[in-house]
């Protein structure tokens, strides 16, 4: 029997999971991360550490910046990449998404349709990254962990995600598609 014919392979790796299955797995991962690290799940703060570590390798001194003088951030920068559980989990997310795409035979390198879309993607990425840093969280840290802990900020964030998605989709269709 070929692996492609195995019903478990098809159900777990080829077919899309239900929203309920995904939600339960994310909730269990969130609980596990909170239990093992003592911190809520977050994605964007480790990216600031990655930038600081790269800047250090290039000869910079991010430790002199106010942000990295805060106790938790200073400790994370000093400890390094492999000692920061959230950096390791981010790496796992990146490689896990890539592996899932490969296993589902969905990996494709697509031709760029227009430079307008490239510009829109770059501007959108920069705005999302900037917004995530100034709000101290992305949809994982501010929304998912916020709602899971019944914090008001998570619910407010949810409302404005929908508002932002609505406005962003209108702008995208009008100017970039």
XYZ file of C-alpha atoms in Angstrom:
177
model
C 0.000 0.000 0.000
C 1.352 3.407 -0.993
C 1.397 6.142 1.618
C -0.915 8.253 -0.564
C -3.548 5.523 -0.276
C -3.372 5.411 3.526
C -6.609 6.901 4.962
C -4.762 8.464 7.935
C -2.289 10.181 5.635
C -5.150 11.582 3.610
C -7.172 12.691 6.655
C -4.275 14.190 8.643
C -1.934 15.537 5.983
C -3.746 15.980 2.671
C -7.289 17.067 3.471
C -7.973 20.370 5.228
C -8.823 20.113 8.911
C -12.114 21.381 10.233
C -12.198 24.745 12.006
C -13.088 22.933 15.219
C -10.056 20.641 14.980
C -7.781 23.596 14.288
C -9.254 25.582 17.179
C -8.835 22.711 19.638
C -5.235 22.091 18.567
C -4.392 25.811 18.799
C -5.989 25.991 22.246
C -3.975 22.989 23.453
C -0.761 24.468 22.055
C -1.557 27.787 23.734
C -2.125 26.046 27.081
C 1.082 24.043 26.665
C 3.139 27.123 25.843
C 1.690 29.051 28.780
C 2.318 26.131 31.136
C 5.885 25.568 29.945
C 7.071 29.196 29.687
C 4.822 31.095 32.088
C 4.100 33.612 29.296
C 1.161 34.004 26.952
C 1.729 33.007 23.351
C 3.263 35.843 21.355
C 4.846 36.059 17.935
C 6.000 39.624 17.260
C 8.158 40.309 20.323
C 10.615 37.546 19.366
C 10.944 39.177 15.944
C 12.236 42.309 17.680
C 14.781 40.071 19.407
C 15.768 38.546 16.058
C 16.404 42.029 14.710
C 18.475 42.904 17.779
C 20.544 39.717 17.506
C 21.217 40.372 13.816
C 22.120 43.980 14.609
C 24.567 42.755 17.293
C 26.235 40.410 14.801
C 26.679 43.386 12.482
C 28.397 45.313 15.276
C 25.463 47.257 16.695
C 24.577 47.787 20.333
C 20.818 47.283 20.762
C 21.286 46.930 24.539
C 21.645 50.717 24.678
C 18.105 51.221 23.353
C 15.383 51.889 25.899
C 13.250 48.957 24.726
C 16.036 46.454 25.290
C 16.910 47.940 28.684
C 13.624 46.644 30.082
C 14.345 43.633 32.286
C 12.519 40.937 30.281
C 13.879 42.147 26.932
C 17.424 42.568 28.266
C 17.366 39.004 29.635
C 16.049 37.619 26.340
C 18.746 39.395 24.308
C 21.450 38.205 26.689
C 20.196 34.582 26.755
C 20.182 34.175 22.985
C 17.955 32.638 20.346
C 17.755 29.026 21.546
C 16.907 30.029 25.118
C 13.905 32.105 24.028
C 10.962 29.689 23.842
C 8.897 32.040 21.704
C 11.688 32.417 19.123
C 11.942 28.652 18.921
C 8.151 28.354 18.579
C 8.242 30.956 15.764
C 10.854 28.868 13.997
C 8.601 25.840 14.499
C 5.654 27.726 13.002
C 7.689 28.678 9.930
C 9.075 25.190 9.322
C 5.779 23.531 10.279
C 3.843 25.637 7.761
C 6.421 24.834 5.084
C 6.302 21.107 5.889
C 2.485 21.082 5.906
C 2.477 22.772 2.494
C 4.905 20.203 1.125
C 3.015 17.242 2.609
C -0.267 18.501 1.176
C 1.400 18.941 -2.241
C 0.390 22.617 -2.223
C 3.829 24.229 -2.558
C 4.014 26.369 -5.693
C 6.273 29.155 -6.847
C 3.976 31.550 -8.620
C 4.771 34.152 -11.225
C 4.380 37.719 -9.978
C 1.290 39.132 -11.681
C 2.118 42.814 -11.345
C 4.512 45.096 -9.526
C 1.512 46.859 -8.001
C 0.791 43.681 -6.037
C 4.434 43.475 -4.928
C 4.278 47.076 -3.699
C 0.954 46.383 -1.957
C 2.405 43.300 -0.264
C 5.503 45.166 0.939
C 3.503 48.152 2.211
C 0.957 45.852 3.856
C 3.664 43.789 5.529
C 5.472 46.849 6.834
C 2.234 48.374 8.159
C 1.219 45.112 9.830
C 4.635 44.707 11.424
C 4.710 48.303 12.616
C 1.159 48.050 13.950
C 1.936 44.810 15.753
C 4.922 46.375 17.506
C 3.243 49.614 18.579
C 0.192 47.713 19.841
C 2.436 45.169 21.626
C 0.878 42.253 19.853
C -0.401 40.705 16.693
C -3.430 38.520 16.202
C -1.770 35.815 18.314
C -0.555 37.830 21.293
C -3.208 40.534 21.338
C -6.209 38.584 20.046
C -5.778 34.864 20.645
C -4.009 35.077 24.005
C -6.088 38.109 25.021
C -9.429 36.425 24.349
C -8.243 33.161 25.917
C -7.425 35.023 29.138
C -10.763 36.911 28.973
C -8.939 40.233 28.799
C -10.910 43.213 27.474
C -8.087 44.196 25.125
C -8.457 40.912 23.221
C -12.131 41.530 22.530
C -11.509 45.149 21.491
C -8.685 43.959 19.241
C -11.106 41.472 17.628
C -13.556 44.235 16.724
C -10.849 46.350 15.138
C -9.388 43.406 13.226
C -12.713 43.121 11.437
C -12.859 46.900 10.855
C -9.275 46.895 9.518
C -9.890 43.854 7.319
C -12.989 45.478 5.834
C -11.212 48.764 5.081
C -8.073 46.997 3.861
C -9.984 44.737 1.483
C -11.822 47.740 -0.005
C -8.503 49.571 -0.546
C -6.896 46.463 -1.989
C -9.653 45.960 -4.550
C -9.818 49.646 -5.462
C -6.096 50.374 -5.843
C -4.163 47.130 -6.282
C -6.299 44.567 -8.111
